[in-house]
Short mmCIF file of C-alpha atoms and ligand atoms in Angstrom, two decimals:
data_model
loop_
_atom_site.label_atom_id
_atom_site.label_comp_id
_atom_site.label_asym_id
_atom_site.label_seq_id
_atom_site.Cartn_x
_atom_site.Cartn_y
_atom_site.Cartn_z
CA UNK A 1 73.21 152.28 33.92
CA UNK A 2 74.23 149.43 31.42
CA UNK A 3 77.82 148.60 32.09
CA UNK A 4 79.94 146.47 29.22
CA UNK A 5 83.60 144.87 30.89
CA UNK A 6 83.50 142.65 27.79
CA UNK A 7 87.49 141.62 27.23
CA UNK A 8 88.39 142.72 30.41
CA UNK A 9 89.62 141.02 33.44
CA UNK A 10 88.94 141.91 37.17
CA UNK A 11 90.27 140.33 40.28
CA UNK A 12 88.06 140.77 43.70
CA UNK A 13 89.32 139.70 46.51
CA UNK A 14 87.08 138.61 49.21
CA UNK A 15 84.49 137.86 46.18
CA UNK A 16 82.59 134.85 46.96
CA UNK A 17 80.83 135.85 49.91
CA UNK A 18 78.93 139.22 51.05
CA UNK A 19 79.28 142.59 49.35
CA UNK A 20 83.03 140.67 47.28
CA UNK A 21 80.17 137.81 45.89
CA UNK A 22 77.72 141.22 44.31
CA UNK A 23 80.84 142.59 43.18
CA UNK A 24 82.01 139.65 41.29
CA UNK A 25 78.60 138.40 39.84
CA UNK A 26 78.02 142.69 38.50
CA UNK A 27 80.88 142.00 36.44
CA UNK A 28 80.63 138.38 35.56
CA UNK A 29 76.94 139.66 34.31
CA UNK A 30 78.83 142.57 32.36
CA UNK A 31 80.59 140.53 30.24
CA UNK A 32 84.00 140.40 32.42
CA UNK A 33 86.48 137.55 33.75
CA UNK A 34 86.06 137.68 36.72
CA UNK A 35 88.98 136.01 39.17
CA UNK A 36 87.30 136.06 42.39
CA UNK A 37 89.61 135.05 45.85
CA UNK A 38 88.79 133.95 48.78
CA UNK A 39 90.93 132.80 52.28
CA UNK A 40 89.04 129.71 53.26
CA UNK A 41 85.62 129.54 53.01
CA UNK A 42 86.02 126.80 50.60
CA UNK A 43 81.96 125.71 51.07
CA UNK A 44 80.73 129.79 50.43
CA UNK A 45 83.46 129.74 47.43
CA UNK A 46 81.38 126.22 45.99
CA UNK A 47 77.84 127.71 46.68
CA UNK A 48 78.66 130.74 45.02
CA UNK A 49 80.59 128.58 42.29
CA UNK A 50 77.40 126.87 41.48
CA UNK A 51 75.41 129.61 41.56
CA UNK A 52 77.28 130.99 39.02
CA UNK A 53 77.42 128.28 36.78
CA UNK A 54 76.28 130.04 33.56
CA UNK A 55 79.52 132.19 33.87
CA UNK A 56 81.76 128.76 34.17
CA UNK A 57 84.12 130.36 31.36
CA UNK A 58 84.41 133.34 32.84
CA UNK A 59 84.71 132.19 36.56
CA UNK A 60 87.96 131.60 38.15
CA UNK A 61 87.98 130.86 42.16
CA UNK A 62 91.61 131.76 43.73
CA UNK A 63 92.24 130.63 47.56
CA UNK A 64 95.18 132.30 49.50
CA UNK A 65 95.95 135.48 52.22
CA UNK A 66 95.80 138.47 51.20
CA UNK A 67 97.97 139.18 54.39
CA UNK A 68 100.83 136.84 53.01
CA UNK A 69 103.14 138.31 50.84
CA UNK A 70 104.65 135.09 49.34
CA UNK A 71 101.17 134.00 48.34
CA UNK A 72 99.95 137.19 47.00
CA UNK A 73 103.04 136.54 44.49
CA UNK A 74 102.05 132.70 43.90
CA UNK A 75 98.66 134.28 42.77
CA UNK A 76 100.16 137.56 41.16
CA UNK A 77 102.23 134.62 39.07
CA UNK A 78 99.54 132.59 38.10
CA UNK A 79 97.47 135.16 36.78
CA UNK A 80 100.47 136.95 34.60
CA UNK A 81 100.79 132.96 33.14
CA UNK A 82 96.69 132.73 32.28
CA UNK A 83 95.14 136.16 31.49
CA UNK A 84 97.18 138.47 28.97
CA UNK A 85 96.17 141.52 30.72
CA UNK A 86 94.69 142.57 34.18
CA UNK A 87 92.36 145.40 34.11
CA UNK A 88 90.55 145.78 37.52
CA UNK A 89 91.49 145.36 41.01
CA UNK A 90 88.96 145.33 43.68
CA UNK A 91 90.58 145.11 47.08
CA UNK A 92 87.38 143.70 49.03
CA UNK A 93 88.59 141.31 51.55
CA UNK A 94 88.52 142.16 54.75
CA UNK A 95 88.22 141.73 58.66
CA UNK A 96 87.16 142.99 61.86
CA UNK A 97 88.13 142.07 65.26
CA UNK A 98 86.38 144.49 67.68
CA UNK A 99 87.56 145.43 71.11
CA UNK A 100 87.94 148.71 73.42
CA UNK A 101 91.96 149.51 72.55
CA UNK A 102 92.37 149.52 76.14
CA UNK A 103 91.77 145.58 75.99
CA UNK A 104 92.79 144.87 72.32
CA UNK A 105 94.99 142.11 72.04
CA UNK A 106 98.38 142.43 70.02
CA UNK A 107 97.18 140.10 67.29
CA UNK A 108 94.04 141.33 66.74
CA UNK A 109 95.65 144.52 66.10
CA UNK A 110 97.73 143.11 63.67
CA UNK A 111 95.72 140.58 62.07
CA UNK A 112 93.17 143.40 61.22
CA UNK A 113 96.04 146.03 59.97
CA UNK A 114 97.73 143.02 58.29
CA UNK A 115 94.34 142.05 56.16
CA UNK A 116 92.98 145.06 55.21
CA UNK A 117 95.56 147.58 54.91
CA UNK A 118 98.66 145.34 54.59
CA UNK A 119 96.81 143.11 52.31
CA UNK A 120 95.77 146.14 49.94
CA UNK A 121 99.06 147.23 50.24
CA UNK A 122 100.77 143.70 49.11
CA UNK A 123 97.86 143.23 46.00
CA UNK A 124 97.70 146.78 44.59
CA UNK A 125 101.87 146.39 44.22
CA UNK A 126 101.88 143.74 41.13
CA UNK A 127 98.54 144.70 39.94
CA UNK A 128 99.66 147.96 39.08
CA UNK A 129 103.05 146.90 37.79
CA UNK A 130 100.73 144.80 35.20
CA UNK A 131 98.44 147.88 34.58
CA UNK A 132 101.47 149.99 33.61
CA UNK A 133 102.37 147.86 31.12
CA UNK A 134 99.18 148.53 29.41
CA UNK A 135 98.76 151.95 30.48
CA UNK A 136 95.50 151.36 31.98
CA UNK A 137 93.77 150.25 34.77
CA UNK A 138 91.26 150.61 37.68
CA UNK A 139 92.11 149.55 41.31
CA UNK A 140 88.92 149.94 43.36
CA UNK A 141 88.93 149.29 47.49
CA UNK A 142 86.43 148.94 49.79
CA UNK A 143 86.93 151.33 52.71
CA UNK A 144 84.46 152.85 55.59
CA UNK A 145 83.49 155.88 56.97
CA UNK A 146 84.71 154.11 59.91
CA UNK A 147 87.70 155.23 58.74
CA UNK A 148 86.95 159.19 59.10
CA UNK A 149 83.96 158.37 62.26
CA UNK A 150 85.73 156.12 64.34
CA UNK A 151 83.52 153.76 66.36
CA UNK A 152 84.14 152.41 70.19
CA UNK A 153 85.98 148.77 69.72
CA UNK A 154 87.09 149.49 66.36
CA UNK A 155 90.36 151.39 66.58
CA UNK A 156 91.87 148.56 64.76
CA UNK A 157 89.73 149.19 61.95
CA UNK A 158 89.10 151.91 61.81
CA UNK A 159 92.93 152.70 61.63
CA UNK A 160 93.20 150.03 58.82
CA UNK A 161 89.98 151.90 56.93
CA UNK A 162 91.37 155.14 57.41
CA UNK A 163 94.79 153.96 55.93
CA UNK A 164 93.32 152.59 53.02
CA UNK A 165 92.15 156.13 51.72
CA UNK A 166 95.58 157.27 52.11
CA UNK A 167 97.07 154.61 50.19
CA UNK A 168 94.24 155.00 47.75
CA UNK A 169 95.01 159.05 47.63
CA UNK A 170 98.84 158.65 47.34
CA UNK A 171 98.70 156.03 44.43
CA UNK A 172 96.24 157.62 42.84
CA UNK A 173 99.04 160.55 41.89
CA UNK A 174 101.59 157.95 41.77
CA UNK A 175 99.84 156.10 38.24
CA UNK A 176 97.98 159.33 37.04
CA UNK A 177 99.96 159.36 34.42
CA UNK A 178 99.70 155.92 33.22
CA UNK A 179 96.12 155.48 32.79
CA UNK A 180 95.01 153.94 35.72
CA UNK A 181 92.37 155.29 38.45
CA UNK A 182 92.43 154.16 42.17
CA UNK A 183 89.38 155.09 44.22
CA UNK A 184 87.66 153.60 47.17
CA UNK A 185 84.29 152.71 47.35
CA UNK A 186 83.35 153.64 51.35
CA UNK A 187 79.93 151.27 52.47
CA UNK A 188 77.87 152.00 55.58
CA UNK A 189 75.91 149.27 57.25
CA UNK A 190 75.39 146.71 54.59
CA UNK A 191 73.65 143.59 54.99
CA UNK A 192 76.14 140.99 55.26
CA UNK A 193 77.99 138.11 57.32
CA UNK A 194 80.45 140.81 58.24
CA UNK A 195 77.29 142.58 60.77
CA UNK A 196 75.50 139.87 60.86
CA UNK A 197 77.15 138.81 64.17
CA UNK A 198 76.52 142.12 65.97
CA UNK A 199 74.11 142.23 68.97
CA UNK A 200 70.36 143.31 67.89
CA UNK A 201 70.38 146.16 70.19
CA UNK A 202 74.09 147.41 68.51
CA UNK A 203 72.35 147.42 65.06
CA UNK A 204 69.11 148.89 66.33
CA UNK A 205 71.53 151.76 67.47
CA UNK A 206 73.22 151.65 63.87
CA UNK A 207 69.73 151.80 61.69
CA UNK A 208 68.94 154.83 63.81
CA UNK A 209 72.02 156.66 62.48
CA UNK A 210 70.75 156.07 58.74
CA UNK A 211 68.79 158.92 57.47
CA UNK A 212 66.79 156.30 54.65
CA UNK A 213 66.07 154.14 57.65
CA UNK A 214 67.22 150.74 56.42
CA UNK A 215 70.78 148.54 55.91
CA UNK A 216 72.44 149.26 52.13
CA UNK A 217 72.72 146.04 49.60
CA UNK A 218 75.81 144.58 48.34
CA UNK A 219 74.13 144.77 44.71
CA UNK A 220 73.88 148.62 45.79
CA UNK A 221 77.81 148.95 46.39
CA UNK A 222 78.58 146.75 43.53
CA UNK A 223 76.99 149.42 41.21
CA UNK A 224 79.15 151.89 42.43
CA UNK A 225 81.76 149.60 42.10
CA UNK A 226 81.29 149.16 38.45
CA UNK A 227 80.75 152.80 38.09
CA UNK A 228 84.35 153.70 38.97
CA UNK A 229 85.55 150.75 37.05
CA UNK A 230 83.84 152.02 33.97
CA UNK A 231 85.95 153.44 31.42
CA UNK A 232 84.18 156.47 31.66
CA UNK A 233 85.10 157.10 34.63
CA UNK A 234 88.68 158.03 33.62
CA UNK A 235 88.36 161.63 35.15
CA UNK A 236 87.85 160.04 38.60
CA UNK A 237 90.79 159.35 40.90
CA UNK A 238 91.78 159.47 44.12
CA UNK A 239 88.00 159.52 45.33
CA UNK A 240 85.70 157.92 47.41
CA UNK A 241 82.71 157.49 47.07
CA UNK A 242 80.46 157.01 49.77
CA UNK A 243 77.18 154.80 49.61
CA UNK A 244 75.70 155.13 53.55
CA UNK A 245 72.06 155.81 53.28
CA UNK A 246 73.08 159.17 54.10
CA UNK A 247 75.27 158.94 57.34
P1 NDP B 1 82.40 139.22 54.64
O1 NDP B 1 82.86 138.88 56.01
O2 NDP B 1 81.01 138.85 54.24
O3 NDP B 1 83.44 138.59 53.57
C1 NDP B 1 84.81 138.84 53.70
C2 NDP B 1 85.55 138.22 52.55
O4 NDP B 1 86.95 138.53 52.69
C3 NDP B 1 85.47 136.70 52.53
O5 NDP B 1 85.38 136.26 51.19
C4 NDP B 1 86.79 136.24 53.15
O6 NDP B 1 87.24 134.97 52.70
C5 NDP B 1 87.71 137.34 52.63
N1 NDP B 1 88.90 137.46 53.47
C6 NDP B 1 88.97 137.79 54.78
N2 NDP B 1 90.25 137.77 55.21
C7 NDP B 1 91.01 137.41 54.14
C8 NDP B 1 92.40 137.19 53.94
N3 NDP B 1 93.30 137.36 54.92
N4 NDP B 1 92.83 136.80 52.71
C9 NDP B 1 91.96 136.64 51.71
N5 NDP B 1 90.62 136.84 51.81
C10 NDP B 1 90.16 137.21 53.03
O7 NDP B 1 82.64 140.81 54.49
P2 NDP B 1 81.76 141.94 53.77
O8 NDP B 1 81.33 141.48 52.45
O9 NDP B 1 80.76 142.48 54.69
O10 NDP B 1 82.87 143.11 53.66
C11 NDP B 1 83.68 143.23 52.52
C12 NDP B 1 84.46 144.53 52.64
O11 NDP B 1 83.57 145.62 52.82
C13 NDP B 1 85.43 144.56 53.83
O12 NDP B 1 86.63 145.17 53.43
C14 NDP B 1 84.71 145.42 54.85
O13 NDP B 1 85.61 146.09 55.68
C15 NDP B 1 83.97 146.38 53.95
N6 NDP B 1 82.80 146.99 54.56
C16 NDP B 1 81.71 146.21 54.93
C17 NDP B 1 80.61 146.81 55.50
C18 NDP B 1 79.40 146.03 55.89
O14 NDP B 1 78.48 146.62 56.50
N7 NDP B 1 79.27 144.76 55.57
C19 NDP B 1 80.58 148.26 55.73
C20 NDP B 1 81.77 148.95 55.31
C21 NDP B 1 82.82 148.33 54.74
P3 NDP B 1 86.54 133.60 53.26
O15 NDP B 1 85.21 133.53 52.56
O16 NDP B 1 87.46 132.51 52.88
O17 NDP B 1 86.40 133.79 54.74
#
């Protein structure tokens, strides 16, 4: 599938490392601008930079929290002030901080709520304030079917995961009606930083679970990504769509 995000603008957060960096450089190479944030990773962010230096133009690298709300409006700010419209949200950044509840520590509770629901929560607000303007828009976040499974060690994200697809589903009806689609895009076990830190014998046990016997791509979720931010895909909302190798 050719996609074409010519004249558009998309904001992914988490999008200079992992499945965020695919996501960005699908729609840098479709023709979009592409504002892609990061926390503080500032070396990843000038890697990725430089790897993308045919896009320069179309290339805008944004550091701040997702989590924060006073610099999610900084950011919301700057981009009203340099792009004259905002098209595409992709709330990618994320975190996990695993643990048996039973032994979970306050802040790693929060910390993981706070970033991955909180944070979708605190980005999808102006962006779709912007999109209603222009009657249009797609807001696109990356879940799991952690969120539905639930996994030993990962009430904390799963909760956040799960809460996401609410958010997503409630939205969705809130903005029917003014053009814009949100969705979430729901990964299995992708090969990224984000696993790369798990024991082998943990993601021995995790491969077996995958009925096409092997890890998904970022460049695989990024396609669905730019699927449901096609313009085509108007009749979609309040989905998600899963991409697990068949879990
Ligand atoms: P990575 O750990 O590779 O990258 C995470 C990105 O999120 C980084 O760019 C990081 O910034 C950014 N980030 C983290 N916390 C914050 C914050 N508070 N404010 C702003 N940015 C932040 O993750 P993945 O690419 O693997 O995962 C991306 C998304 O996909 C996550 O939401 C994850 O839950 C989801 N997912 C991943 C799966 C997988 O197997 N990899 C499976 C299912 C879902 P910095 O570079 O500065 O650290």
């Amino acid at each position: 599938m050719k996609f074409d995000f010519e004249g558009q603008t998309a904001i992914v957060t988490g999008g200079t490392r992992g499945i965020g960096k695919s996501i960005s450089e699908a729609f840098l190479n479709a023709g979009a601008k592409v504002i892609a944030t990061y926390r503080s990773n500032k070396t990843a962010a000038q890697e990725f930079k430089e790897a993308n230096s045919a896009h320069a133009d179309n290339l805008d690298l944004q550091s701040f929290d997702v989590s924060n709300a006073d610099e999610v409006t900084k950011f919301f700010e700057y981009v009203d002030t340099n792009y004259p419209s905002l098209e595409i949200l992709v709330n990618n950044s994320g975190i996990r901080k695993d643990q048996v509840l039973a032994m979970m520590k306050e802040n790693d509770w929060n910390a993981v709520i706070d970033t991955n629901l909180s944070g979708t929560y605190l980005m999808s607000k102006p962006a779709v304030k912007s999109m209603m303007r222009k009657r249009y828009g797609r807001i696109i976040t990356i879940t799991s079917p952690i969120g539905r499974l639930g996994f030993p060690g990962q009430a904390n994200y799963a909760a956040s995961k799960a809460g996401q697809v609410a958010l997503t589903q409630s939205l969705s009806k809130e903005v029917a009606s003014r053009g814009i689609t949100v969705n979430c895009v729901s990964p299995g076990f992708i090969e990224t930083d984000f696993i790369e830190d798990l024991p082998e014998k943990q993601k021995e046990g995790y491969l077996g679970l995958v009925p096409l016997k092997r890890f998904g791509t970022p460049e695989e979720v990024a396609h669905c990504v730019l699927f449901l931010a096609d313009r085509g895909s108007a009749y979609i909302t309040g989905s998600v769509l899963e991409i697990t190798g068949g879990i």
